[in-house]
Short mmCIF file of C-alpha atoms and ligand atoms in Angstrom, two decimals:
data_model
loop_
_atom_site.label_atom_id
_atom_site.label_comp_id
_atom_site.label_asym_id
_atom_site.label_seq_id
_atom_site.Cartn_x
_atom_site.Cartn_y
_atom_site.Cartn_z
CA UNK A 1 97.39 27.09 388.46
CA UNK A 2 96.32 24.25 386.71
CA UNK A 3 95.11 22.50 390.14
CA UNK A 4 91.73 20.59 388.73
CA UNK A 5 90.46 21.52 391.96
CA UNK A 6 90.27 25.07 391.80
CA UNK A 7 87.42 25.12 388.52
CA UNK A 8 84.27 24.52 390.23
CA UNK A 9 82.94 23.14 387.09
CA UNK A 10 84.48 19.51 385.71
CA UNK A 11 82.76 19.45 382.88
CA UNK A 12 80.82 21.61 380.36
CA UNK A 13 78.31 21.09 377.82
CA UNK A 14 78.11 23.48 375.14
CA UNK A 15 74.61 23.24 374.35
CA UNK A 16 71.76 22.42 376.70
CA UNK A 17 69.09 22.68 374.02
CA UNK A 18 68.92 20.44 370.60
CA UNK A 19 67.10 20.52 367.66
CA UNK A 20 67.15 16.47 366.29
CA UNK A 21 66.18 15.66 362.85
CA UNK A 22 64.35 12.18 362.31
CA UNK A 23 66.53 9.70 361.11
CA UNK A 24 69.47 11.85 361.68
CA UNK A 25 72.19 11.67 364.21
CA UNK A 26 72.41 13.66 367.39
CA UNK A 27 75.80 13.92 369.46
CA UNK A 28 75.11 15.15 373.05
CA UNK A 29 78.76 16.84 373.42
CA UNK A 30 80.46 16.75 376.60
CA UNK A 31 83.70 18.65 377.85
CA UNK A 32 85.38 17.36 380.77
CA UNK A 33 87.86 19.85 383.09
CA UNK A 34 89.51 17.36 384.47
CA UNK A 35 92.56 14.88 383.63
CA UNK A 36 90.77 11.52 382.90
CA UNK A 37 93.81 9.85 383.63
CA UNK A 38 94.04 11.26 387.15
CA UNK A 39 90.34 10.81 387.88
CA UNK A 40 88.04 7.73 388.73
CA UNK A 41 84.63 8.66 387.55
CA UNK A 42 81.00 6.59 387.24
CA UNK A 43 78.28 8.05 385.95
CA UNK A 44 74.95 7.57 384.46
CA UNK A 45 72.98 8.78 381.46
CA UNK A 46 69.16 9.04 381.38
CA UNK A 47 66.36 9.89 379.35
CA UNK A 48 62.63 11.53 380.41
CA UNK A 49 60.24 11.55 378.05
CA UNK A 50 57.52 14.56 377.85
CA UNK A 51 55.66 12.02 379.32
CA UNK A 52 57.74 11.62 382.33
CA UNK A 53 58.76 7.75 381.59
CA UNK A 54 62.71 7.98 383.01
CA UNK A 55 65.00 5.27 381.60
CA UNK A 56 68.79 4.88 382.87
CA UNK A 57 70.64 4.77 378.88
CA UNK A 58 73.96 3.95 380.12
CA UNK A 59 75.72 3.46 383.23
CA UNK A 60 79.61 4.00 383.55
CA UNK A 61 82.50 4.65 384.90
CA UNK A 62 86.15 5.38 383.15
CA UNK A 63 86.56 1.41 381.69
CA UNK A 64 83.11 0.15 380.99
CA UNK A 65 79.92 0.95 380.33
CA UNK A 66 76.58 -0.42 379.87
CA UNK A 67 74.32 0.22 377.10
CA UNK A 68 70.28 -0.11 377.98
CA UNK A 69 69.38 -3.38 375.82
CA UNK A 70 66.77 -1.28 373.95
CA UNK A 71 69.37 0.90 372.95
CA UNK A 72 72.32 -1.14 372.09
CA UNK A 73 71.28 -0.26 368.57
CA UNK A 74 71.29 3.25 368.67
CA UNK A 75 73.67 4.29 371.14
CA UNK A 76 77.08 5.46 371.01
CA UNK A 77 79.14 5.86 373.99
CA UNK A 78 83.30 5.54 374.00
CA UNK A 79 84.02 5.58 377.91
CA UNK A 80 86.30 7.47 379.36
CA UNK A 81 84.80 10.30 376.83
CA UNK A 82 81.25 11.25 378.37
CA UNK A 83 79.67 12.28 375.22
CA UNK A 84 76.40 10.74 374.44
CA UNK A 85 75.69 10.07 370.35
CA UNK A 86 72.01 8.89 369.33
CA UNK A 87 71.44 7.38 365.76
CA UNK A 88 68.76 7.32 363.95
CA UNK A 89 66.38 9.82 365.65
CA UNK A 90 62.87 9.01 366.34
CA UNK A 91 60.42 11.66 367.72
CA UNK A 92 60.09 9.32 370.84
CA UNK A 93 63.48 10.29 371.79
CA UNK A 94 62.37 13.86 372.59
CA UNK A 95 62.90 14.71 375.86
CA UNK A 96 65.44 15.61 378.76
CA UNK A 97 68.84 13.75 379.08
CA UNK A 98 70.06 14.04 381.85
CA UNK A 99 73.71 13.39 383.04
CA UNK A 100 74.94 12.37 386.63
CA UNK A 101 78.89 12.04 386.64
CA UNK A 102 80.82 11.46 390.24
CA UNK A 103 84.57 12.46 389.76
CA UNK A 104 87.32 10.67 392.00
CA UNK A 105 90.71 12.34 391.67
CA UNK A 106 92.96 9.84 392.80
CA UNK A 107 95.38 12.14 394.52
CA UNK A 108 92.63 13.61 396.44
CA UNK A 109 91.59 10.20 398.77
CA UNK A 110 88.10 9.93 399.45
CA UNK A 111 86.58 13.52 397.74
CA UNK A 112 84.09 12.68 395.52
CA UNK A 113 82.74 15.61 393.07
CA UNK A 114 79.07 15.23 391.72
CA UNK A 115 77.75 16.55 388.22
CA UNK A 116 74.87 17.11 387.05
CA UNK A 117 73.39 18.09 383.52
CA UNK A 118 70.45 17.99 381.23
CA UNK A 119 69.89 18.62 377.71
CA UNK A 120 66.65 19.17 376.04
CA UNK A 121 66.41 17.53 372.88
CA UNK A 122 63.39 17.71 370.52
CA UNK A 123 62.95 16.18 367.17
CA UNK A 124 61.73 17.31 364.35
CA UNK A 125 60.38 15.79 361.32
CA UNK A 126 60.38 16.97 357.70
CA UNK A 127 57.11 18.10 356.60
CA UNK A 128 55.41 15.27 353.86
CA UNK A 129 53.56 16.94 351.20
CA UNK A 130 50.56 18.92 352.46
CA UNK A 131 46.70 18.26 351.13
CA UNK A 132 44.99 21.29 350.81
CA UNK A 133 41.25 21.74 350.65
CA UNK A 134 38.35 24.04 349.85
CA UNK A 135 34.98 24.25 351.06
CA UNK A 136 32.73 24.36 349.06
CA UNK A 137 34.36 22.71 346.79
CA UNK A 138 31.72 23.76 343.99
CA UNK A 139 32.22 27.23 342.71
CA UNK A 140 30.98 30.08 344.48
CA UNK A 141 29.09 33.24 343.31
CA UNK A 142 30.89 37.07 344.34
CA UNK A 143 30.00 39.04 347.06
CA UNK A 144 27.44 36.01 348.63
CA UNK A 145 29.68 33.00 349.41
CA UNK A 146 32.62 32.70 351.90
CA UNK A 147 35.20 29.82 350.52
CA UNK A 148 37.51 27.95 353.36
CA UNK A 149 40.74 26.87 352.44
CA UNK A 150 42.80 24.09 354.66
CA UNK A 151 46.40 23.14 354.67
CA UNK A 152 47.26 19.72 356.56
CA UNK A 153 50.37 17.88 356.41
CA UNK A 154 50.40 14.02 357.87
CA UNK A 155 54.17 14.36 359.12
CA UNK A 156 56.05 17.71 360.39
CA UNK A 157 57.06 19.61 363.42
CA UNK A 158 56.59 23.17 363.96
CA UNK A 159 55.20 23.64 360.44
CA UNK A 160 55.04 26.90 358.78
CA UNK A 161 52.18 27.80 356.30
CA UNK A 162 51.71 29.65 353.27
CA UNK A 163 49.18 30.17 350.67
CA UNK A 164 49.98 31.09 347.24
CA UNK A 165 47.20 32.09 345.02
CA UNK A 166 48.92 31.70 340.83
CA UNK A 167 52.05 31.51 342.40
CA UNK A 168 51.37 34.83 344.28
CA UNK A 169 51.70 35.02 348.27
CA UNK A 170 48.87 36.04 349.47
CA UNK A 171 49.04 38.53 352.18
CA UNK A 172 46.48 39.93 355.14
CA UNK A 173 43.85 42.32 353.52
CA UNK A 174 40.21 42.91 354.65
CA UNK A 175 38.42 39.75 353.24
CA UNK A 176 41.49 37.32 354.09
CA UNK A 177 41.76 35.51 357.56
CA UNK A 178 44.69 33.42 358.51
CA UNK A 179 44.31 31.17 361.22
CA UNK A 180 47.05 31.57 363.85
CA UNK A 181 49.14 29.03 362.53
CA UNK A 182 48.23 29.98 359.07
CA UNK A 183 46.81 26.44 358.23
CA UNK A 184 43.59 27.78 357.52
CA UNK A 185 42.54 30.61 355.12
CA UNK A 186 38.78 32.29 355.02
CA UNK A 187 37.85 34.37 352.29
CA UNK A 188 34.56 36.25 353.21
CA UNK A 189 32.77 37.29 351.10
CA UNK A 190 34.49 36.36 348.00
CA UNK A 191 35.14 38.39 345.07
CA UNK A 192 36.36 37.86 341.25
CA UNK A 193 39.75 38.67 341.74
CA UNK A 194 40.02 35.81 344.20
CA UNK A 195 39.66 33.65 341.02
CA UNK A 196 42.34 31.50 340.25
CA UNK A 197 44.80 28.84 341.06
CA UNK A 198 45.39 28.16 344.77
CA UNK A 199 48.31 25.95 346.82
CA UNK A 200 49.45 25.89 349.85
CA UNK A 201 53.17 25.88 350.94
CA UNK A 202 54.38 23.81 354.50
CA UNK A 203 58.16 24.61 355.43
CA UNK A 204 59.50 23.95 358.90
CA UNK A 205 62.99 24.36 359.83
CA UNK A 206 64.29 20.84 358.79
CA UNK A 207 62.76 20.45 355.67
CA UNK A 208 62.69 22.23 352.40
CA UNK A 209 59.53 23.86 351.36
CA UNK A 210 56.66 21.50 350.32
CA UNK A 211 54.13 22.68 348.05
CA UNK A 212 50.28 21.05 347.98
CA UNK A 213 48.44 20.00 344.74
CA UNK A 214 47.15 23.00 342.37
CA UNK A 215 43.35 23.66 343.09
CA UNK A 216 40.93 25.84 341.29
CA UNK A 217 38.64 28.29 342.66
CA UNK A 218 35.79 29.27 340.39
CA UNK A 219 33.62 32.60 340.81
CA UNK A 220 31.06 33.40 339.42
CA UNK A 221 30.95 37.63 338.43
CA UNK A 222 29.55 40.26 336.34
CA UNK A 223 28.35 41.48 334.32
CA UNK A 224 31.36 44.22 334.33
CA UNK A 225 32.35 46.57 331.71
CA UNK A 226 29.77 45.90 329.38
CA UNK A 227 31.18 47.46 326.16
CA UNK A 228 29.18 48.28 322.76
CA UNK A 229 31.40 48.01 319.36
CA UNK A 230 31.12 48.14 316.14
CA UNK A 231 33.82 47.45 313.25
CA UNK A 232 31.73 49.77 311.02
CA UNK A 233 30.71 53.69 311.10
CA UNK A 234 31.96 56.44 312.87
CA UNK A 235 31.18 56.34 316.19
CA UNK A 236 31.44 59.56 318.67
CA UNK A 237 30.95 58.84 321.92
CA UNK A 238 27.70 56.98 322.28
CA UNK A 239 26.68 57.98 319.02
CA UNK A 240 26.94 55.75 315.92
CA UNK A 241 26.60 57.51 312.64
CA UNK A 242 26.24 55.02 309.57
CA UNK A 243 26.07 55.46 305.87
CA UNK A 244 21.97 54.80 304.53
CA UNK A 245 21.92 50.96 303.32
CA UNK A 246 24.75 49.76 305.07
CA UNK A 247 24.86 46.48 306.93
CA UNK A 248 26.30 47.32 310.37
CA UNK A 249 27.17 44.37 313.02
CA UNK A 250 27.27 45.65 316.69
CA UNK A 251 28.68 43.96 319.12
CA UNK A 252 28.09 43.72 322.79
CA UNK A 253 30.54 42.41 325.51
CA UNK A 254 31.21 42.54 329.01
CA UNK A 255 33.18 40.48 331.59
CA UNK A 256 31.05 37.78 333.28
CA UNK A 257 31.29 34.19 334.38
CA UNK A 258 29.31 32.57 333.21
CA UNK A 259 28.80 34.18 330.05
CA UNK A 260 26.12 36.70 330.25
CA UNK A 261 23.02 36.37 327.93
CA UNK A 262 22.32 39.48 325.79
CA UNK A 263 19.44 40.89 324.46
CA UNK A 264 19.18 43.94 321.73
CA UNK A 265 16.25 46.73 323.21
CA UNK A 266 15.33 49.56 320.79
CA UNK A 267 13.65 52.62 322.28
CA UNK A 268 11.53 54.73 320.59
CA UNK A 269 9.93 57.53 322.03
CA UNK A 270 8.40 55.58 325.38
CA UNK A 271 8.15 52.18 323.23
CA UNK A 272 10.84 49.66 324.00
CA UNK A 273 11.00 46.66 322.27
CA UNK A 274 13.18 43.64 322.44
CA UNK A 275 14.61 43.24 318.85
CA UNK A 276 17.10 40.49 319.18
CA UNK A 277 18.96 38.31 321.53
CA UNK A 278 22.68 37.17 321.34
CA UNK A 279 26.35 39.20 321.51
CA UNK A 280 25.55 40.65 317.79
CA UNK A 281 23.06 42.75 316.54
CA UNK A 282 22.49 43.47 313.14
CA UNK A 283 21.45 46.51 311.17
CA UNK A 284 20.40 48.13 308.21
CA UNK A 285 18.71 51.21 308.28
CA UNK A 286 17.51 53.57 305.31
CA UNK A 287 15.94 55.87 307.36
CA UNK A 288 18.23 59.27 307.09
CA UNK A 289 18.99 61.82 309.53
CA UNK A 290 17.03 59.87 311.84
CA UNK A 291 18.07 58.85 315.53
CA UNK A 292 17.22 55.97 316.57
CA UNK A 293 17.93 54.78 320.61
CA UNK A 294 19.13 51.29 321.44
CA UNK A 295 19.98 49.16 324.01
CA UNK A 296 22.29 46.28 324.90
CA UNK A 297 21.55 44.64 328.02
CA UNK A 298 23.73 41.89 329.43
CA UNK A 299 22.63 39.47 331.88
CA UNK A 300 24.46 36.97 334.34
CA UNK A 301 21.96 34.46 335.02
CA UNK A 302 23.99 32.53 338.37
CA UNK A 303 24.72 36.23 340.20
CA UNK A 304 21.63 37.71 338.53
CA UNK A 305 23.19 40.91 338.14
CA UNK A 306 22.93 42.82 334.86
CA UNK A 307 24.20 45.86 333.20
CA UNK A 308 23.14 47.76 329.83
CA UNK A 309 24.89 50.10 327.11
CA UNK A 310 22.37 52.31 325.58
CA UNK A 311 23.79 53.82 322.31
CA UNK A 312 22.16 56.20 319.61
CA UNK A 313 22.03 55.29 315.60
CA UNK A 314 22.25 57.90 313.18
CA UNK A 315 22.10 57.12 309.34
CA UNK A 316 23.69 59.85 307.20
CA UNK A 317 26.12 60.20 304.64
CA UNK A 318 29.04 60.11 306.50
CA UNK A 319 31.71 62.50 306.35
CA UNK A 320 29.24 65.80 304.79
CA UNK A 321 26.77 64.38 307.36
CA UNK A 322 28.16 65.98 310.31
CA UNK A 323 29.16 69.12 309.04
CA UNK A 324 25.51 69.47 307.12
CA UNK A 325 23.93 68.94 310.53
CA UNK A 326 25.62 71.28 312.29
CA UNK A 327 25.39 73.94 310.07
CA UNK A 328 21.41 73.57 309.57
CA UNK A 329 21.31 74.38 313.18
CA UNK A 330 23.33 77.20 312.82
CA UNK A 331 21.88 78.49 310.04
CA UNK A 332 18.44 78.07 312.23
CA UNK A 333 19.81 80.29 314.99
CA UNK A 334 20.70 82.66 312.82
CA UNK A 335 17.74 83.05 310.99
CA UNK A 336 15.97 83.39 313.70
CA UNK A 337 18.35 86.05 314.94
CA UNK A 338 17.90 87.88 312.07
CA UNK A 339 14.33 87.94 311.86
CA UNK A 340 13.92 88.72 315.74
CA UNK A 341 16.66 91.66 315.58
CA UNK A 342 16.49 93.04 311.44
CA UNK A 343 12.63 92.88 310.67
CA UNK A 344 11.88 94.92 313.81
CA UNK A 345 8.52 96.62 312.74
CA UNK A 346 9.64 99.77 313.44
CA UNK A 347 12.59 99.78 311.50
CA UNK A 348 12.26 99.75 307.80
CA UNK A 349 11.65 96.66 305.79
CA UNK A 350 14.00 97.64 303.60
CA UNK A 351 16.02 96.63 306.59
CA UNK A 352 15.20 93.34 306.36
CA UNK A 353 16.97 90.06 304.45
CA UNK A 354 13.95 89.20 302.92
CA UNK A 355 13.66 93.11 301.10
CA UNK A 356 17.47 91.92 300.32
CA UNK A 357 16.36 89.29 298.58
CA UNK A 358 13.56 90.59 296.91
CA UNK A 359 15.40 93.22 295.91
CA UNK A 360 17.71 90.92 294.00
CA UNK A 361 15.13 89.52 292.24
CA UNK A 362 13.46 92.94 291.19
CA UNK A 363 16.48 94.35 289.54
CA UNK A 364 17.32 90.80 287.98
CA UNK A 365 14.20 89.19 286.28
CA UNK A 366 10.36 89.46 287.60
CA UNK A 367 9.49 85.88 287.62
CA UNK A 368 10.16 84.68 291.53
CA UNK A 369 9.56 80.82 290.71
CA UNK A 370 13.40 81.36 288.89
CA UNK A 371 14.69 82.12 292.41
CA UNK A 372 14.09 79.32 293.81
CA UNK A 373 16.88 77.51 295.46
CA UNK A 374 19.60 77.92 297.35
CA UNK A 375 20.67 80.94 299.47
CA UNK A 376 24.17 81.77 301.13
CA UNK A 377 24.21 85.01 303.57
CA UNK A 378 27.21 87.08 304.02
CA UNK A 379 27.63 89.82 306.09
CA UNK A 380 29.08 92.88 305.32
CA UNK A 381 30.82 94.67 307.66
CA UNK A 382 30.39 98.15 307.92
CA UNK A 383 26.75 98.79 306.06
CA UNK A 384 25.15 97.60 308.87
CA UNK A 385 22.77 100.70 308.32
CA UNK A 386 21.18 100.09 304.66
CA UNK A 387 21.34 95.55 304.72
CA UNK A 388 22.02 93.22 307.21
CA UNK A 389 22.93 91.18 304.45
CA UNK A 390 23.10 90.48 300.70
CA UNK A 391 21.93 87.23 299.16
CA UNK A 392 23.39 85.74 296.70
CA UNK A 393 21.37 83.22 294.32
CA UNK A 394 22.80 79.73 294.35
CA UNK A 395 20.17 78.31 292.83
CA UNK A 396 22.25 77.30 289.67
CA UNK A 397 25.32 75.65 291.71
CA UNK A 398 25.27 71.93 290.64
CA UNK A 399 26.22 70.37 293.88
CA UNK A 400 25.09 71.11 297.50
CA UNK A 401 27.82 68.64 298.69
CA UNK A 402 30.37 70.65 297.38
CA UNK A 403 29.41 74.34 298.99
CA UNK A 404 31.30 74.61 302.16
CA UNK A 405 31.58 78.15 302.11
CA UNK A 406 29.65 79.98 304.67
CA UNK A 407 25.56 79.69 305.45
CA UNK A 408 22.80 78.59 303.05
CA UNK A 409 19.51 77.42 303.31
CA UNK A 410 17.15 75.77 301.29
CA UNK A 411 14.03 78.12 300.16
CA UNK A 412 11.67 75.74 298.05
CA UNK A 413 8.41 77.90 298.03
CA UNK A 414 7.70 81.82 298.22
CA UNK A 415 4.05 82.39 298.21
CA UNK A 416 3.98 85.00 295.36
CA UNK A 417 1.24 87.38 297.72
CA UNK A 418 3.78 87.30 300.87
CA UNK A 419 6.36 89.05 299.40
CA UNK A 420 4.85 91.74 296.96
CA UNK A 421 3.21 92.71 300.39
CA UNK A 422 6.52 92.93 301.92
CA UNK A 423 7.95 95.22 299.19
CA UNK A 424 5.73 97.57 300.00
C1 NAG B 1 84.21 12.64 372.54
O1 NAG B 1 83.44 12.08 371.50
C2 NAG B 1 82.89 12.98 370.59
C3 NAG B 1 82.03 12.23 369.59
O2 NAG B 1 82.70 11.17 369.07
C4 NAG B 1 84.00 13.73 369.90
O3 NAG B 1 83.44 14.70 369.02
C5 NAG B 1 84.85 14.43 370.93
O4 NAG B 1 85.93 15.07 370.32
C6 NAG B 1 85.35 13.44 371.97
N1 NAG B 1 86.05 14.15 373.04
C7 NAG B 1 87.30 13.91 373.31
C8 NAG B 1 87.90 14.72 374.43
O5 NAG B 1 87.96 13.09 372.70
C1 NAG B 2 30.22 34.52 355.32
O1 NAG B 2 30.90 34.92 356.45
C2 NAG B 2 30.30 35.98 357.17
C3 NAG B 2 31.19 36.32 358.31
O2 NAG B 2 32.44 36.68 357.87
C4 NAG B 2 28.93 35.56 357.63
O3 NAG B 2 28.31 36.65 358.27
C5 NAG B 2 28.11 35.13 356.44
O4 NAG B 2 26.87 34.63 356.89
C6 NAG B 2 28.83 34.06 355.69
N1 NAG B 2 28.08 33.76 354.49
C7 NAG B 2 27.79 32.54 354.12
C8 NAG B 2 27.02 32.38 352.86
O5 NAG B 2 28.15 31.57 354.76
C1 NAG B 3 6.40 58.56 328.36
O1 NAG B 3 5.65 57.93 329.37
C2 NAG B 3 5.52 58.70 330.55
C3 NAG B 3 4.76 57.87 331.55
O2 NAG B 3 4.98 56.51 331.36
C4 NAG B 3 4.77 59.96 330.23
O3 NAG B 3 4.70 60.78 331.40
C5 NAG B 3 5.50 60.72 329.16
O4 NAG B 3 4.77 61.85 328.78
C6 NAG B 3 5.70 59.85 327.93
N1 NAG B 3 6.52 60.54 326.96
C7 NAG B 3 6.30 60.45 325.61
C8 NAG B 3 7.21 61.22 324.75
O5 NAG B 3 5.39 59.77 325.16
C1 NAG B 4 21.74 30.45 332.44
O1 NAG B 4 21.60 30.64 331.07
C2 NAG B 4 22.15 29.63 330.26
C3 NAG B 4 21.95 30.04 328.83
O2 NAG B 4 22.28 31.35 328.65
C4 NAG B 4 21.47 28.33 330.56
O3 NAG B 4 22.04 27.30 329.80
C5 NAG B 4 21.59 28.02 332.03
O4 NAG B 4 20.86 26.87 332.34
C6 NAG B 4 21.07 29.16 332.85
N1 NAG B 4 21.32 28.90 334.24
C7 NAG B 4 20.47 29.19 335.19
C8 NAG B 4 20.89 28.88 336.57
O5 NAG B 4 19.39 29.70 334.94
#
């Protein structure tokens, strides 16, 4: 059973395929079937470059062996044991190695076995740093340039790239291209998020991952979110309400590289008018209850794109301001309700508010001039038939500002004729 004979194959080599590292050793392993010490063998060892150059490494047989001069260096080779070791790898040692063994058993006269192998060995080198590179390499304006990035290394086999934008990997989207081996990256067109700080990473399976230099890529953008502020007033929405007098400081800013330029536009009716330029515009108004329109307009002079923030002024008291504007239209509406709906001319006048009124000021003194002033309506439910409403003379209250009860109005003239006609 353990007849040599009867195995058709002598000798085995585990791996017909190596992976070499420069400057490493590589041991071509041979197993041998056989009993060397029963056996006569001669054999050879050879190397084909990709090239096709054949050179004859060694040459055996079970007590000697000769080394190739130009290897005597590099070559390791312990006859009888077939195994082949290389030192110090260089990438010209890539290639086939082939290996032709005869096998003589001695009890076996004259039979003569032939081998034959061959490895494939390549050799890979360690990436060196890679360079990376942009072109342009000036900074580039959004949406109208295309920026190339390149990834080299001078030494490295079957190099793997990546590209990490601030330490990010950046992935396939729409405006990314990867060349097939990655090496080369085209961003078209290019956009402000691809702002930043870019490197590129070479990794192959011998070497640890090598990381290039840290370059900059510059973009010029915006004007975006353009934003109107102020530290002062009350604002509501668009609309700024400040007290009368007060300095106010508004401030205008949007995103943009460069900076944008600014300028302050007020609109009135269909005049606009350029009142300032700069981030900050300043104001002081006196002018009460009065809206005034303005406009901040940012500029980006490189993408020469621009955006604007129009915002409305209003100069009141604040805090009674609001409520005393709101109500004044109210009380408009309602007057004008009343007036439309009560003093119908075929219903009686004595129908009507102003009869009310007049009424009051009948039974009270004769002299209307004393009545001038403030009114508040309130309606009473239920007598909807004889008054709409009563009126009640305010005219003596001391404060306007402190009346938050229902409706009034300001009455500052009654022509005297007007309403003895309407008593009648
Ligand atoms: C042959 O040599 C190699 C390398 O030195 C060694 O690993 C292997 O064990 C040897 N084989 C035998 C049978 O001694
Ligand atoms: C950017 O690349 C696109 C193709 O992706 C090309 O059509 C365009 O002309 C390029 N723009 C510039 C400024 O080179
Ligand atoms: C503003 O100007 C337009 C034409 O430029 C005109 O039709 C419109 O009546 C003007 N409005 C005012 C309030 O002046
Ligand atoms: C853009 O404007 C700035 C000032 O705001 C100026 O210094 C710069 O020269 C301008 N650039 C161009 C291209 O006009």
């Amino acid at each position: 059973s353990s007849d040599p004979l009867s195995t058709s194959e002598y000798i085995h080599i585990p791996s017909l395929v190596h992976h070499g590292i420069e400057g490493k050793t590589l041991l071509l392993s041979v197993e041998t079937h056989f009993p060397l010490d029963k056996a006569e063998i001669q054999g050879t060892w050879s190397h084909t470059s990709p090239s096709g150059a054949r050179v004859t490494l060694v040459t055996f047989n079970e007590g000697s062996a000769i080394v190739d001069m130009m290897y005597r260096d590099r070559l390791i080779f312990r006859e009888p044991n077939v195994s082949l070791i290389i030192k110090g790898l260089n990438p010209d040692d890539e290639g086939d190695y082939q290996l032709n063994l005869n096998i003589k058993f001695r009890n076996k006269t004259g039979l003569v076995f032939k081998e034959e192998r061959t490895v494939h060995v390549t050799v890979d080198v360690p990436v060196s740093i890679p360079v990376i590179e942009k072109s342009p390499s000036y900074a580039v304006v959004e949406d109208k340039a295309n920026v190339t990035w390149t990834c080299s290394v001078e030494r490295g086999t079957r190099v793997a790239f990546l590209w990490l934008r601030d330490n990010i990997v950046l992935g396939h989207n729409g405006r990314y291209h990867f060349s097939l081996d990655n090496s080369t990256l085209f961003i078209s067109p290019v956009k402000k998020e691809d702002k930043g700080i870019y490197q590129c990473v070479a990794i192959n399976p011998v070497s640890y991952s090598r990381k290039s230099r840290a370059v900059e890529l510059t973009v010029y953008y915006g004007p975006y979110n353009l934003e109107v502020n102020s530290g002062q007033g009350l604002r509501t929405g668009e609309v700024f309400t400040i007290n009368p007098g007060e300095l106010v400081f508004f401030e205008c800013q949007a995103d943009s590289n460069p900076p944008n330029s600014y300028v302050w536009i007020s609109k009135s009716h269909n005049d606009t008018q350029v009142i300032t330029e700069g981030p900050r515009l300043e104001v002081r108004s006196y002018r009460l209850a009065q809206a005034e329109e303005y406009l901040c307009r940012a500029f980006n002079n490189v993408t020469q794109k621009q955006d604007e923030a129009q915002f409305t002024l209003v100069v009141a008291s604040l805090g009674t301001a609001v409520i005393t504007v709101c109500s004044l239209f109210i009380i408009g509406c309602m007057l004008l309700f009343f007036i439309i709906f009560t003093c119908h001319p075929k219903r009686g006048l004595s129908n009507c508010f102003v009869c009310d009124m007049t009424t009051h000021v009948s039974t009270g003194h004769e002299d209307a001039t004393e009545d001038f002033g403030i009114y508040e309506f309130v309606s009473i439910p239920g007598k909807m038939e004889s008054t709409q409403a009563s009126c009640r003379s305010l005219a003596r209250l001391e404060s306007v500002q402190d009346m938050h009860t229902t409706i009034y109005d300001v009455i500052r003239h009654v022509p005297e004729m007007q309403s003895h006609s309407l008593l009648k």
